[in-house]
Short mmCIF file of C-alpha atoms in Angstrom, two decimals:
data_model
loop_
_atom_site.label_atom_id
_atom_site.label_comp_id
_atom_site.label_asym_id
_atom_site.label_seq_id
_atom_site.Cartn_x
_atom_site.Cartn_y
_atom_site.Cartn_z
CA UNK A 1 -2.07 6.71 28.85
CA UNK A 2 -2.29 10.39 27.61
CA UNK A 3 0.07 9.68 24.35
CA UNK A 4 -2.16 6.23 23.53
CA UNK A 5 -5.21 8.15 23.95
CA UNK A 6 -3.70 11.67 21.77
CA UNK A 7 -2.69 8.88 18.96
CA UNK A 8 -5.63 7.31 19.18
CA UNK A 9 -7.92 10.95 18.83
CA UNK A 10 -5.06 12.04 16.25
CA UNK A 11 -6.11 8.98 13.89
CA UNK A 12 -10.09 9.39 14.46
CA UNK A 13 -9.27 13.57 13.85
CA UNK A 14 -7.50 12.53 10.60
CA UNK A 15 -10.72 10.15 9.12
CA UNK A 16 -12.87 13.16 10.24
CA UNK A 17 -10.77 15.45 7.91
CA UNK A 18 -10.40 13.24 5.07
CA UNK A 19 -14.00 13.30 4.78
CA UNK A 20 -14.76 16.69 4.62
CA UNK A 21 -11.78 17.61 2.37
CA UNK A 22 -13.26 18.19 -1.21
CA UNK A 23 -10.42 16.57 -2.88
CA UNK A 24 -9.85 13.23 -4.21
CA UNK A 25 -8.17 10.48 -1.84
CA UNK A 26 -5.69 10.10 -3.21
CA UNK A 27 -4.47 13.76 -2.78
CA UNK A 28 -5.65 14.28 0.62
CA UNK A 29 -2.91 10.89 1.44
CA UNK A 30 -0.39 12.11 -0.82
CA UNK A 31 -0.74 15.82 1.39
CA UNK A 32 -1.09 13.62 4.81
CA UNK A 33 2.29 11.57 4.07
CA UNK A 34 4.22 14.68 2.37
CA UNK A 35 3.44 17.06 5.67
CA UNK A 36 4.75 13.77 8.22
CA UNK A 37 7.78 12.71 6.27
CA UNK A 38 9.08 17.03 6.19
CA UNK A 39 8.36 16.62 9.81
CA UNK A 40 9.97 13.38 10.62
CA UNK A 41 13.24 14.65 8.48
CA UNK A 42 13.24 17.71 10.68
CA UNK A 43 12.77 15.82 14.09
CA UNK A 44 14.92 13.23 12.55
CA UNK A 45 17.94 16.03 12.05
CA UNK A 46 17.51 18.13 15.20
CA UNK A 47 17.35 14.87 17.20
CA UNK A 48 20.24 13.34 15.24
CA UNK A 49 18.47 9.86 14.66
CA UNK A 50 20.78 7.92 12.65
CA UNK A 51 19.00 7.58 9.34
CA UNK A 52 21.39 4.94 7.64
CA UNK A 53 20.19 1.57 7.20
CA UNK A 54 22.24 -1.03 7.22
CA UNK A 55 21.83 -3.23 4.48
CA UNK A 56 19.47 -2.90 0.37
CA UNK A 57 17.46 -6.08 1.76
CA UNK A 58 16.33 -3.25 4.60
CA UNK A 59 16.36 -0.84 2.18
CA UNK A 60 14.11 -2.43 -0.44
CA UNK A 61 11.87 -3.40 2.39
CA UNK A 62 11.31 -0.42 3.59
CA UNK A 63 10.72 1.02 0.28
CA UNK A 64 7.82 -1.55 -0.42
CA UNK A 65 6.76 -1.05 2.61
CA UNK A 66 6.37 2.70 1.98
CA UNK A 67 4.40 1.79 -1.27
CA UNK A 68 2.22 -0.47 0.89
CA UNK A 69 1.61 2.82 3.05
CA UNK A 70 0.84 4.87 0.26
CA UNK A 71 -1.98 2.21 -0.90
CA UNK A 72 -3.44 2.16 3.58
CA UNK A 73 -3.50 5.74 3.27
CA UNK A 74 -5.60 6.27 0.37
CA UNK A 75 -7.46 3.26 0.62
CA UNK A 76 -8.35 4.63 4.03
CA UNK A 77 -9.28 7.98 2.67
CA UNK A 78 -11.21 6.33 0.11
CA UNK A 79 -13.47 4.44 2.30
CA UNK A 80 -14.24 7.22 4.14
CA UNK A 81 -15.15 9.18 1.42
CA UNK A 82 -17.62 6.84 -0.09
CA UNK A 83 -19.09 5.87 2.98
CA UNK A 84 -18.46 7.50 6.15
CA UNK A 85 -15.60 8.01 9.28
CA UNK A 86 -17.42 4.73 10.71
CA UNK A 87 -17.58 2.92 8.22
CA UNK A 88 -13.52 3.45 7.21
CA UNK A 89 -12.38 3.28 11.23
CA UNK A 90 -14.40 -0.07 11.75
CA UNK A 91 -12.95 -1.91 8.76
CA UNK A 92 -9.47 -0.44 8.97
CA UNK A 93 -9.61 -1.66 12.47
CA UNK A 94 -10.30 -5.22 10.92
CA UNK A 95 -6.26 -5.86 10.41
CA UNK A 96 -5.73 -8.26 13.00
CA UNK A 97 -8.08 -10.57 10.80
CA UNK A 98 -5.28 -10.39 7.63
CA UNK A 99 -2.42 -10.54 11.05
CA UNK A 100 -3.39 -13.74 12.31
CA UNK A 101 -3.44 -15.82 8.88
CA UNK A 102 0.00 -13.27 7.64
CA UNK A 103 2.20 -13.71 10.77
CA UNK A 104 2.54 -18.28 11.03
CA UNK A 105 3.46 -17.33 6.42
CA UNK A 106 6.55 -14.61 7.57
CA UNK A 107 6.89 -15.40 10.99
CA UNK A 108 6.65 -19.63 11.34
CA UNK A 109 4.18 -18.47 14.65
CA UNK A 110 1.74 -21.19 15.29
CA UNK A 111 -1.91 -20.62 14.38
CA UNK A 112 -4.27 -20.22 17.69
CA UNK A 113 -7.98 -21.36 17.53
CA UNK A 114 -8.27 -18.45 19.75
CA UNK A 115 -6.98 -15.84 16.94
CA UNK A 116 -9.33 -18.03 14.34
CA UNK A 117 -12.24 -17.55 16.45
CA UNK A 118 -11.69 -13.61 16.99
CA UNK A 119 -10.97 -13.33 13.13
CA UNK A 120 -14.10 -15.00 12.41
CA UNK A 121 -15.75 -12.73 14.93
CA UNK A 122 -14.32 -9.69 12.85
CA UNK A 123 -15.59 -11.01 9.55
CA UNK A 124 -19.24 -11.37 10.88
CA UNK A 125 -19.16 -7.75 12.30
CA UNK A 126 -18.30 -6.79 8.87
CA UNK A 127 -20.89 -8.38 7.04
CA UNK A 128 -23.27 -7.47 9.11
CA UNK A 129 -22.31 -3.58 8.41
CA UNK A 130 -22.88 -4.63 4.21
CA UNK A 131 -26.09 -3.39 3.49
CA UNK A 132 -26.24 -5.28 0.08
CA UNK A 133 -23.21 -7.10 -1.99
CA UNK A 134 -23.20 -4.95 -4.99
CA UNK A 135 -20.07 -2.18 -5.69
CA UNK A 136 -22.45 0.29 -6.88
CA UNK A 137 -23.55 0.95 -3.28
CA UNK A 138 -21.35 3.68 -1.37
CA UNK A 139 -21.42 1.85 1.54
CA UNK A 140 -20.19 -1.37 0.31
CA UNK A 141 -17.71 0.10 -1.95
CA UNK A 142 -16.50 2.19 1.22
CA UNK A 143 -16.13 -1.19 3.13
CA UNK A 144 -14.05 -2.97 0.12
CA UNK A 145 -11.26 0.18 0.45
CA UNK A 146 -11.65 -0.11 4.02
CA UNK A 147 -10.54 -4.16 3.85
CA UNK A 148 -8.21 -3.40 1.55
CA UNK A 149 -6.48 -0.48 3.60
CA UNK A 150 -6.72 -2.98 6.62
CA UNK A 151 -5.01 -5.04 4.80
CA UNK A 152 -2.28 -3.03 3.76
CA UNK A 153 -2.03 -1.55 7.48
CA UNK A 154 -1.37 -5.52 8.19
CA UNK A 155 1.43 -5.84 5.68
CA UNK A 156 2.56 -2.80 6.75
CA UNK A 157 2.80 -4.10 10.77
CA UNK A 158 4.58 -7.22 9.58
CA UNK A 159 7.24 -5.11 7.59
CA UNK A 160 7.54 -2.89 10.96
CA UNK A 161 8.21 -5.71 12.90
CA UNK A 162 11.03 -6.51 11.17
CA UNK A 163 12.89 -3.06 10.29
CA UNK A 164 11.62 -1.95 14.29
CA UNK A 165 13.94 -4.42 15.34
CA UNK A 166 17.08 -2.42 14.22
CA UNK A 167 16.50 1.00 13.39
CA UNK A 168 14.84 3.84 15.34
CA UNK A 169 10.91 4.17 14.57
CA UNK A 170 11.77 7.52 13.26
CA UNK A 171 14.12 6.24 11.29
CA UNK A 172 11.82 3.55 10.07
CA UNK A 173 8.88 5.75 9.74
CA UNK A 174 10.75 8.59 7.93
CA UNK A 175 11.49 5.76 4.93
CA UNK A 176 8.71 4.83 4.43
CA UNK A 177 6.66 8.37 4.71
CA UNK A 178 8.69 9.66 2.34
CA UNK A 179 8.21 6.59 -0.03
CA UNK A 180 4.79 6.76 -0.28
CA UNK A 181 4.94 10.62 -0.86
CA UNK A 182 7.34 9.79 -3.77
CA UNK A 183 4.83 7.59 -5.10
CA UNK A 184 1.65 10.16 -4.13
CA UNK A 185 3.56 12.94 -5.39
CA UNK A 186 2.09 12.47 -9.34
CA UNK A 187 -1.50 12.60 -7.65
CA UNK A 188 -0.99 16.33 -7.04
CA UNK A 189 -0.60 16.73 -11.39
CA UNK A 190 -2.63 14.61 -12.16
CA UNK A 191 -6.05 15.18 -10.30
CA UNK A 192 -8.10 17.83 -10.08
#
C-alpha cells in the first residue's frame, strides 16, 4: 500500500516539476531519464542484477522500447507545459484506451465489450476536457501530447510485458532508461 501510494505521489511530484521547470520538454525528459538510468546502473551493480539479455530480438526490443520512452516522457512534459499537471495526468492516464485495441494485435487476447465500453467512456471524458478543436489553443495542444504520451506509455506496457517475463525489471528498466537518454542526450546541445 505505502510503495503504490509513494509511486503514485512520485509520478504526480514529477508533472508538478516539469511544469515549473523553465526549460524546454524535451530537456527536462532527457534530465529525468539520464538521473534514473545512473541510478538504476548503480542499484543494478551493488545489487548484482544480471544485466545480460539473452537474445538481439530482446535486445532490439528493448532498445525501441527505450525510444518509445523517450517520446512518453517528453510528450508528457509537453502536455503539461502547454496546458497544465491536470490536463497531462488525465490524458496520460487515458492508456488503457490504446491497451485494449493494442493487446488482441500482439497478444491474440479476445476483445471484451466491457473494455470497449470503458474505452469509449475514456474518450468522452476527454472530449469533454477540449475546450475547442483547434491546435492553436494551449489546452488542446496540451491534450494532443498528452494522447500521444498515453499512447506511447501503452506501447511501452506491451513491450514490458514481454521483456518482464525474463529479465529483472531493473534489468529491463535500466535498457530502456538509458536508451531514451541516448536519444535525449542531443536535446541538452541543441536547446536553449
Amino acid at each position: 500500500w505505502i510503495r503504490r501510494n509513494s509511486a503514485v505521489m512520485l509520478f504526480g511530484l514529477s508533472g508538478v516539476i516539469g511544469q515549473f521547470v523553465q526549460v524546454p520538454a524535451v530537456a527536462v525528459a532527457g534530465g529525468r531519464v539520464l538521473c534514473s538510468s545512473a541510478l538504476l546502473l548503480v542499484l543494478s551493480l551493488v545489487s548484482h542484477t544480471p544485466l545480460r539479455l539473452h537474445s538481439r530480438r530482446d535486445l532490439a526490443l528493448a532498445l525501441f522500447t527505450g525510444v518509445v520512452l523517450a517520446v512518453h516522457w517528453t510528450s508528457f512534459f509537453q502536455s503539461i507545459q502547454l496546458s497544465s499537471v491536470a490536463i497531462g495526468t488525465i490524458t496520460f492516464s487515458t492508456f488503457p484506451l490504446f491497451l485494449t485495441f493494442l493487446e488482441p494485435l500482439f497478444f491474440h487476447e479476445k476483445l471484451r465489450p466491457q473494455n470497449i465500453l470503458s474505452a469509449v467512456v475514456l474518450l468522452v471524458g476527454v472530449f469533454i476536457t477540449i475546450p475547442e478543436f483547434s491546435t492553436e489553443n494551449q489546452v488542446t495542444a496540451g491534450i494532443l501530447w498528452g494522447m500521444l504520451s498515453s499512447f506511447a506509455y501503452a506501447v511501452m506496457s506491451l513491450a514490458n510485458r514481454r521483456l518482464s517475463a525474463s529479465y529483472p525489471s531493473r534489468t529491463v528498466c535500466l535498457y530502456e532508461q538509458a536508451t531514451a537518454a541516448v536519444v535525449l542526450a542531443p536535446a541538452f546541445f541543441l536547446v536553449d
